[in-house]
């Protein structure tokens, strides 16, 4: 079996996009149109001859339309193997006619949920007959063509024109694969709603999800790895996949990963002063808030200008010309911003390979949600780290309480540390990162690396001392020993913010008191692996 002539088509769609054009094309090839409810009405209004489904089945639509296509004369006409003598005999005996083409798109369940409909309306938008017809037609794709997406109507119209009213087996197979993906995604949406909304299950017994392919990428983290970008069927937050790319080459896997890290961090400062985040390999290498974006850019860059080369920049306010010109002075892969004025766009246009991404708004840094990590043989699932603290949540544990400025710097450093790979140490002073130590196997080394970067920055810029002098230092987890704390003391920090909770807390507090430090405990950890 290869090409199949379309003689009868069954159409039942909730989305009427392209329906009339398809119906007219089918009628032009002499195809009998069978339809239901609103679909039949739309076709008739276009002047097309349509047979009601009740004429085919001999039964009226009943129970508010819940029962109309669940009938042997429908599913027999879809599932019969045409060259099977026994099937053919059954069709003849029960007067079942073959259905060669099914056009179905399903009740708008996800849209109904998204608009906040009540439970009864949500339940009524669970399609039963539609998925049943889709699955029957897709299973029997050797003989039946199934269409579930209006985007495919033009393709089938062209194929009918080219073949004289027939469809080819490769096309039917492709549509069958798409059909099963459609019903799988539909069922996953229903299962997720029942589990998480209706039954309030935080971690359902079965984790059902569906994502749509946006694009394949040039390669993954490395050239020998393939990669692609998917988005949830109904995204609840806008991010890079929804951003407008103004210019530049297509984004790579690493671009997306690093730019997302920058976007998530700058979102923490969505309502704050102008803030710039520079990220390299998913870790921030410079973060600063200033009176202007340009001030913030220069301060963030000065933290680690070596690592910033070839990095990702994200800002919390629309970009202006002076800031854009300054960013263009070094090699930058991607810039993410909630807008850019004409002067900024003109500046970036001179760097044709730089990708400029504009988002409508920054994501909510404190939104709920689940994150997943595949492991060999399984999948780890956890809540997003949306934890946040204020000054009121802090516990002063040293003899000396922090000054108001030290407290501001500590909270700034703590916010940045949340987005640095563990073990993470962040020094900050006057709303600017002074040094960042990321991803080390022990906290002492992270402290030393951060301090060394601050010393290098001071030498590069001719400062009299490193910015770590008089800074606040944040640690994403507790100091298990006093050595990490002493590394911060050697760097000149005067304030420490950390979760606390070590069995050696008293030793660390004692060391802080002896060094004259102020230290606060957050009671919250921010591991990031």
XYZ file of C-alpha atoms in Angstrom:
529
model
C 0.000 0.000 0.000
C 1.407 3.379 -0.996
C -0.818 6.124 -2.402
C -4.402 6.201 -1.116
C -7.249 7.981 -2.898
C -9.263 10.192 -0.567
C -12.954 9.519 -1.150
C -14.452 10.337 2.240
C -13.192 12.747 4.884
C -14.382 13.245 8.442
C -13.794 16.736 9.797
C -14.354 17.756 13.428
C -12.283 20.685 14.667
C -12.382 23.219 17.493
C -9.881 25.485 15.695
C -11.498 26.526 12.403
C -8.295 28.070 10.989
C -7.904 27.045 7.335
C -10.964 24.782 7.503
C -12.862 26.272 4.567
C -9.824 26.237 2.263
C -9.243 22.598 3.110
C -12.907 21.718 2.613
C -12.960 23.433 -0.772
C -9.816 21.611 -1.887
C -11.287 18.268 -0.831
C -14.583 18.973 -2.557
C -12.704 19.870 -5.726
C -11.357 16.307 -5.746
C -14.825 14.839 -5.281
C -14.296 13.951 -1.611
C -17.427 13.358 0.471
C -17.337 15.569 3.556
C -18.686 14.223 6.841
C -18.689 16.539 9.817
C -20.022 17.431 13.246
C -21.622 20.416 14.962
C -19.839 23.720 14.481
C -17.473 22.301 11.891
C -20.352 21.220 9.658
C -21.978 24.629 10.106
C -18.801 26.461 9.041
C -18.432 24.280 5.947
C -22.058 24.719 4.926
C -21.813 28.469 5.347
C -18.960 28.324 2.817
C -21.324 26.637 0.351
C -19.980 23.108 0.735
C -22.100 19.945 0.809
C -21.669 18.199 4.153
C -23.115 15.002 5.610
C -23.802 15.131 9.339
C -22.132 12.474 11.460
C -25.612 11.348 12.554
C -26.409 10.452 8.937
C -23.325 8.250 8.870
C -23.962 6.502 12.197
C -27.753 6.454 12.250
C -27.646 7.937 15.747
C -28.116 11.569 16.738
C -25.488 13.530 18.626
C -26.485 13.176 22.263
C -25.562 14.077 25.826
C -24.557 17.646 24.937
C -22.292 16.395 22.185
C -20.387 14.008 24.429
C -21.467 11.096 22.242
C -21.343 11.660 18.497
C -18.323 9.904 16.964
C -17.984 6.975 19.367
C -19.637 4.513 17.013
C -18.621 1.377 15.041
C -19.506 3.054 11.758
C -16.895 5.699 12.551
C -14.170 3.588 14.090
C -14.859 0.629 11.833
C -14.422 2.939 8.875
C -11.133 4.139 10.336
C -9.623 0.897 11.611
C -10.539 -1.568 8.872
C -7.568 -3.059 7.036
C -8.786 -2.552 3.494
C -7.071 -5.542 1.890
C -8.049 -7.933 4.693
C -10.916 -10.119 3.437
C -12.378 -10.643 6.894
C -12.363 -6.901 7.599
C -13.925 -6.204 4.205
C -16.664 -8.746 4.909
C -17.447 -7.110 8.258
C -17.644 -3.712 6.590
C -20.071 -5.071 3.992
C -22.183 -6.932 6.543
C -22.579 -3.907 8.836
C -22.695 -1.300 6.058
C -19.565 0.455 7.243
C -18.000 2.784 4.725
C -14.302 3.542 4.696
C -13.072 6.899 5.975
C -9.868 7.909 4.227
C -9.063 11.230 5.844
C -9.663 12.495 9.390
C -9.219 16.155 10.285
C -9.393 16.698 14.031
C -8.033 19.171 16.500
C -8.989 18.759 20.086
C -11.046 20.710 22.596
C -8.963 23.611 23.956
C -8.249 22.048 27.344
C -5.001 23.935 28.012
C -6.469 27.282 26.987
C -9.474 26.647 29.212
C -7.221 25.986 32.191
C -5.048 28.997 31.373
C -8.010 31.395 31.418
C -8.893 30.288 34.959
C -12.103 28.432 34.159
C -13.935 26.637 36.961
C -13.660 22.902 37.431
C -16.852 22.003 35.551
C -15.772 23.935 32.452
C -12.316 22.378 32.584
C -13.805 18.890 32.732
C -16.135 19.623 29.806
C -13.094 20.571 27.726
C -11.578 17.120 28.046
C -12.023 15.723 24.546
C -12.993 12.049 24.291
C -14.176 11.405 20.758
C -11.451 13.506 19.169
C -8.457 11.634 20.622
C -10.209 8.323 19.900
C -10.582 9.164 16.212
C -7.048 10.516 16.046
C -5.603 7.329 17.505
C -7.713 5.061 15.290
C -6.773 6.929 12.137
C -3.099 7.140 13.098
C -2.913 3.430 13.883
C -4.327 2.599 10.472
C -2.101 5.079 8.625
C -1.415 2.558 5.860
C -4.920 3.441 4.648
C -5.991 6.567 6.515
C -4.581 10.102 6.606
C -4.816 11.971 9.914
C -4.462 15.758 10.253
C -4.314 17.351 13.709
C -2.672 20.702 12.926
C -3.994 23.440 10.600
C -0.353 24.130 9.702
C -0.413 20.863 7.704
C -3.469 21.708 5.585
C -1.446 23.421 2.885
C 0.806 20.387 2.601
C -2.052 17.942 2.124
C -3.761 20.289 -0.372
C -0.545 20.391 -2.394
C -0.164 16.612 -2.198
C -3.726 16.034 -3.390
C -3.115 18.386 -6.303
C 0.114 16.656 -7.257
C -1.230 13.087 -7.010
C -4.740 13.608 -8.329
C -6.534 13.299 -5.003
C -4.241 10.876 -3.213
C -1.889 10.940 -0.217
C 1.466 9.194 -0.062
C 2.579 6.708 2.562
C 5.533 8.843 3.800
C 3.129 11.737 4.393
C 0.619 9.530 6.223
C 3.374 8.127 8.417
C 4.622 11.597 9.278
C 1.103 12.728 10.156
C 0.521 9.603 12.269
C 3.667 10.312 14.282
C 2.517 13.892 14.804
C -0.947 12.704 15.778
C 0.311 10.462 18.569
C 2.557 13.246 19.843
C -0.532 15.467 19.892
C -2.650 13.063 21.920
C 0.260 12.295 24.250
C 0.771 15.986 24.953
C -2.971 16.482 25.393
C -3.220 13.649 27.887
C -0.153 14.887 29.745
C -1.795 18.294 30.171
C -4.929 16.654 31.560
C -2.944 14.372 33.858
C -0.875 17.293 35.124
C -3.984 19.369 35.837
C -5.654 16.541 37.724
C -2.546 15.798 39.771
C -1.279 19.275 40.568
C -4.371 21.491 40.452
C -7.319 19.234 41.190
C -5.564 16.885 43.611
C -2.876 19.306 44.841
C -0.078 16.741 44.499
C 3.335 18.383 44.674
C 5.135 15.397 43.184
C 2.631 13.288 41.186
C 3.005 9.536 41.036
C 3.583 9.930 37.293
C 5.365 13.039 36.049
C 3.759 13.841 32.703
C 5.045 16.679 30.571
C 5.164 17.731 26.948
C 7.446 20.152 25.126
C 7.456 21.437 21.574
C 10.561 21.717 19.441
C 11.562 25.313 18.703
C 14.721 24.646 16.749
C 17.720 22.400 16.476
C 20.999 24.036 17.469
C 24.348 23.906 15.731
C 25.646 21.550 18.425
C 25.584 21.053 22.171
C 28.151 21.972 24.784
C 30.748 20.476 22.441
C 30.768 20.024 18.659
C 30.336 16.241 18.886
C 27.016 16.657 20.770
C 23.688 17.327 19.059
C 21.303 19.785 20.701
C 17.870 21.367 20.358
C 15.649 23.901 22.078
C 12.193 22.924 23.342
C 9.544 24.925 25.167
C 6.700 23.686 27.374
C 3.388 23.244 25.586
C 2.099 26.175 27.606
C 4.936 28.184 29.103
C 4.080 29.891 32.406
C 7.048 32.247 32.296
C 8.702 34.090 29.424
C 12.441 33.843 28.956
C 15.016 33.499 26.210
C 12.907 31.272 23.915
C 10.282 34.026 23.848
C 12.798 36.865 23.435
C 13.120 38.852 20.226
C 16.532 38.405 18.648
C 17.363 41.735 17.036
C 20.646 40.742 15.424
C 23.555 38.335 15.443
C 24.220 34.695 14.690
C 21.855 32.004 15.873
C 22.216 31.137 19.526
C 24.205 28.053 20.486
C 23.481 25.646 23.331
C 26.096 27.369 25.484
C 24.705 30.790 24.567
C 21.269 29.771 25.814
C 22.650 28.208 28.978
C 24.871 31.146 29.874
C 22.368 33.810 28.865
C 19.712 32.141 30.989
C 22.068 32.251 33.977
C 22.549 35.975 33.385
C 18.822 36.594 32.943
C 17.897 34.693 36.107
C 20.433 36.658 38.143
C 19.560 40.109 36.792
C 15.892 39.300 37.476
C 16.763 39.358 41.186
C 17.355 43.105 40.713
C 14.292 43.778 38.559
C 13.060 46.699 40.678
C 16.447 47.906 41.921
C 18.862 50.547 40.658
C 20.355 50.058 37.178
C 22.152 46.709 37.362
C 24.493 44.866 35.021
C 25.361 41.175 35.186
C 28.280 39.652 33.268
C 28.327 35.862 33.032
C 30.925 33.423 31.743
C 30.331 29.664 31.645
C 27.071 30.071 33.608
C 28.837 31.830 36.519
C 28.688 35.571 37.143
C 32.101 37.211 36.878
C 30.898 40.734 37.582
C 27.691 42.245 38.987
C 27.083 45.870 39.829
C 24.319 48.341 40.578
C 24.859 52.034 39.881
C 23.192 55.346 39.298
C 23.189 54.619 35.551
C 23.574 51.507 33.443
C 26.864 52.872 32.172
C 28.195 53.241 35.733
C 27.009 49.723 36.537
C 28.665 48.339 33.376
C 32.068 49.830 34.172
C 31.892 48.614 37.781
C 30.808 45.094 36.821
C 33.486 44.841 34.137
C 36.202 45.990 36.521
C 35.499 43.054 38.841
C 36.989 40.569 36.371
C 37.675 42.052 32.955
C 39.633 38.960 31.894
C 36.700 36.578 32.346
C 34.243 39.083 30.856
C 35.877 38.679 27.418
C 33.487 36.612 25.313
C 30.859 36.695 28.029
C 27.128 37.285 28.353
C 25.660 40.582 29.558
C 22.204 41.058 31.072
C 20.729 44.313 32.353
C 17.604 45.142 34.315
C 16.632 48.271 32.360
C 16.357 49.207 28.675
C 19.759 49.791 27.125
C 20.917 53.240 26.099
C 23.511 54.299 23.524
C 26.421 55.071 25.885
C 26.095 51.730 27.662
C 25.810 49.844 24.372
C 28.904 51.574 23.017
C 30.823 50.657 26.168
C 29.743 47.017 25.962
C 30.910 46.928 22.345
C 34.425 47.866 23.398
C 35.050 44.229 24.368
C 34.069 40.982 22.672
C 30.618 40.030 23.937
C 28.621 37.016 22.792
C 25.095 37.908 23.912
C 23.329 40.903 25.434
C 19.926 40.435 27.103
C 17.797 43.434 28.032
C 14.181 44.503 28.586
C 14.427 46.903 25.673
C 16.993 49.022 23.830
C 16.705 52.527 22.414
C 17.611 53.470 18.850
C 21.124 54.591 19.802
C 21.799 51.268 21.539
C 20.573 49.290 18.552
C 22.720 51.365 16.236
C 25.789 50.728 18.393
C 25.224 46.970 18.481
C 24.519 46.856 14.731
C 28.184 47.601 14.184
C 28.974 44.263 15.884
C 27.152 41.984 13.469
C 27.975 38.750 15.327
C 26.798 40.018 18.718
C 23.383 38.611 19.596
C 20.986 41.174 21.032
C 17.971 39.648 22.759
C 15.088 41.767 23.984
C 12.632 40.393 26.535
C 9.245 41.952 27.234
C 9.886 41.735 30.955
C 12.250 40.033 33.356
C 11.084 36.711 34.792
C 9.877 36.629 38.381
C 12.932 35.627 40.385
C 10.717 34.242 43.141
C 8.333 32.217 40.991
C 7.505 28.660 41.937
C 8.226 25.677 39.714
C 10.125 22.427 39.396
C 13.567 21.813 37.939
C 14.816 18.471 36.707
C 18.199 16.839 36.354
C 18.571 13.533 34.503
C 20.797 10.950 36.123
C 21.706 7.436 35.012
C 18.532 5.425 35.455
C 16.325 8.246 36.681
C 15.353 11.881 37.023
C 15.904 14.185 39.974
C 13.124 16.711 40.530
C 13.097 19.580 42.995
C 11.520 22.973 43.617
C 13.203 25.998 42.049
C 15.504 27.770 44.460
C 13.260 30.798 44.856
C 14.282 31.398 48.448
C 14.922 34.998 49.434
C 15.753 36.833 52.647
C 15.510 40.366 53.943
C 17.402 42.162 56.682
C 14.681 41.141 59.133
C 15.491 37.456 58.533
C 19.137 37.802 59.567
C 20.533 36.761 62.932
C 23.551 38.671 64.196
C 25.862 36.136 65.863
C 28.989 38.210 66.569
C 29.768 40.761 69.223
C 29.830 43.490 66.599
C 26.639 44.202 64.664
C 26.959 45.196 61.008
C 26.680 48.799 59.893
C 23.856 49.777 57.563
C 26.216 49.800 54.564
C 27.737 46.438 55.494
C 24.233 45.009 55.689
C 23.360 46.318 52.210
C 26.567 44.891 50.784
C 25.958 41.564 52.520
C 22.476 41.202 51.026
C 23.832 42.150 47.589
C 26.614 39.563 47.875
C 24.144 36.960 49.133
C 21.854 37.510 46.143
C 24.745 37.043 43.726
C 26.055 33.987 45.592
C 22.724 32.255 45.038
C 23.593 32.173 41.318
C 27.237 31.082 41.641
C 28.171 27.412 41.374
C 29.077 25.845 44.721
C 31.240 26.187 46.613
C 30.528 29.896 46.185
C 32.157 32.914 47.799
C 31.222 36.460 46.787
C 32.786 39.695 48.050
C 30.809 42.902 47.482
C 31.227 46.563 48.353
C 28.977 49.518 47.560
C 26.675 47.453 45.350
C 29.506 45.974 43.279
C 31.060 42.526 43.330
C 34.699 42.743 44.386
C 35.620 39.111 43.809
C 33.811 35.869 42.993
C 35.049 32.359 43.726
C 33.013 29.587 42.106
C 32.807 25.839 41.816
C 35.631 24.788 44.092
C 35.774 21.591 46.081
C 36.331 23.477 49.338
C 35.214 26.852 50.615
C 38.684 28.041 51.564
C 39.876 27.814 47.963
C 36.791 29.688 46.753
C 37.600 32.451 49.257
C 41.198 32.631 48.071
C 40.282 32.618 44.377
C 37.778 35.431 44.886
C 40.363 37.450 46.811
C 43.014 36.793 44.154
C 40.675 38.062 41.433
C 40.083 41.203 43.473
C 43.845 41.749 43.817
C 44.303 41.274 40.077
C 41.542 43.802 39.386
C 43.224 46.337 41.679
C 46.531 45.899 39.850
C 44.850 46.141 36.446
C 43.052 49.364 37.278
C 45.729 50.919 39.457
C 43.629 51.000 42.602
C 45.404 51.597 45.911
C 43.757 48.518 47.393
C 41.483 45.686 46.371
C 37.757 46.188 46.624
C 37.586 43.333 49.105
C 38.992 45.686 51.745
C 35.978 46.811 53.743
C 33.683 44.470 51.845
C 30.988 42.028 52.854
C 31.518 38.399 51.944
C 28.766 35.866 51.274
C 29.108 32.106 51.469
C 26.394 29.975 49.872
C 26.713 27.398 52.665
C 28.138 27.403 56.165
C 31.833 27.601 56.884
C 32.688 24.116 58.190
C 36.009 25.428 59.507
C 37.373 28.828 60.355
C 39.989 28.648 57.559
C 37.592 29.886 54.900
C 36.590 32.743 57.152
C 40.224 33.653 57.802
C 40.842 33.793 54.054
C 38.102 36.418 53.926
C 39.729 38.293 56.812
C 43.047 38.284 54.948
C 41.245 39.773 51.941
C 40.026 42.646 54.104
C 36.347 41.741 54.495
C 34.635 43.259 57.531
C 31.269 41.544 57.264
C 30.209 37.930 56.690
C 26.839 36.543 55.667
C 26.375 32.778 55.715
C 23.662 30.210 56.486
C 25.131 28.901 59.739
C 24.305 25.415 60.980
C 27.762 23.837 61.212
C 28.728 21.816 64.258
C 31.690 24.195 64.419
C 29.637 27.388 64.307
C 30.988 28.443 67.694
C 34.578 28.140 66.454
C 33.760 30.217 63.382
C 31.933 32.839 65.456
C 34.874 33.024 67.855
C 37.278 33.552 64.950
C 35.022 36.283 63.578
C 34.919 38.038 66.958
C 38.689 37.861 67.318
C 39.042 39.432 63.870
C 36.499 42.152 64.667
C 34.093 40.988 61.980
C 30.343 41.374 61.976
C 28.605 38.153 60.959
C 24.998 37.216 60.341
C 23.324 33.855 59.777
C 20.580 33.522 57.161
C 19.286 30.084 58.119
C 19.030 29.403 54.365
C 21.499 27.678 52.072
C 21.960 28.221 48.328
C 23.882 25.229 46.969
C 24.034 25.328 43.167
C 25.531 22.321 41.429
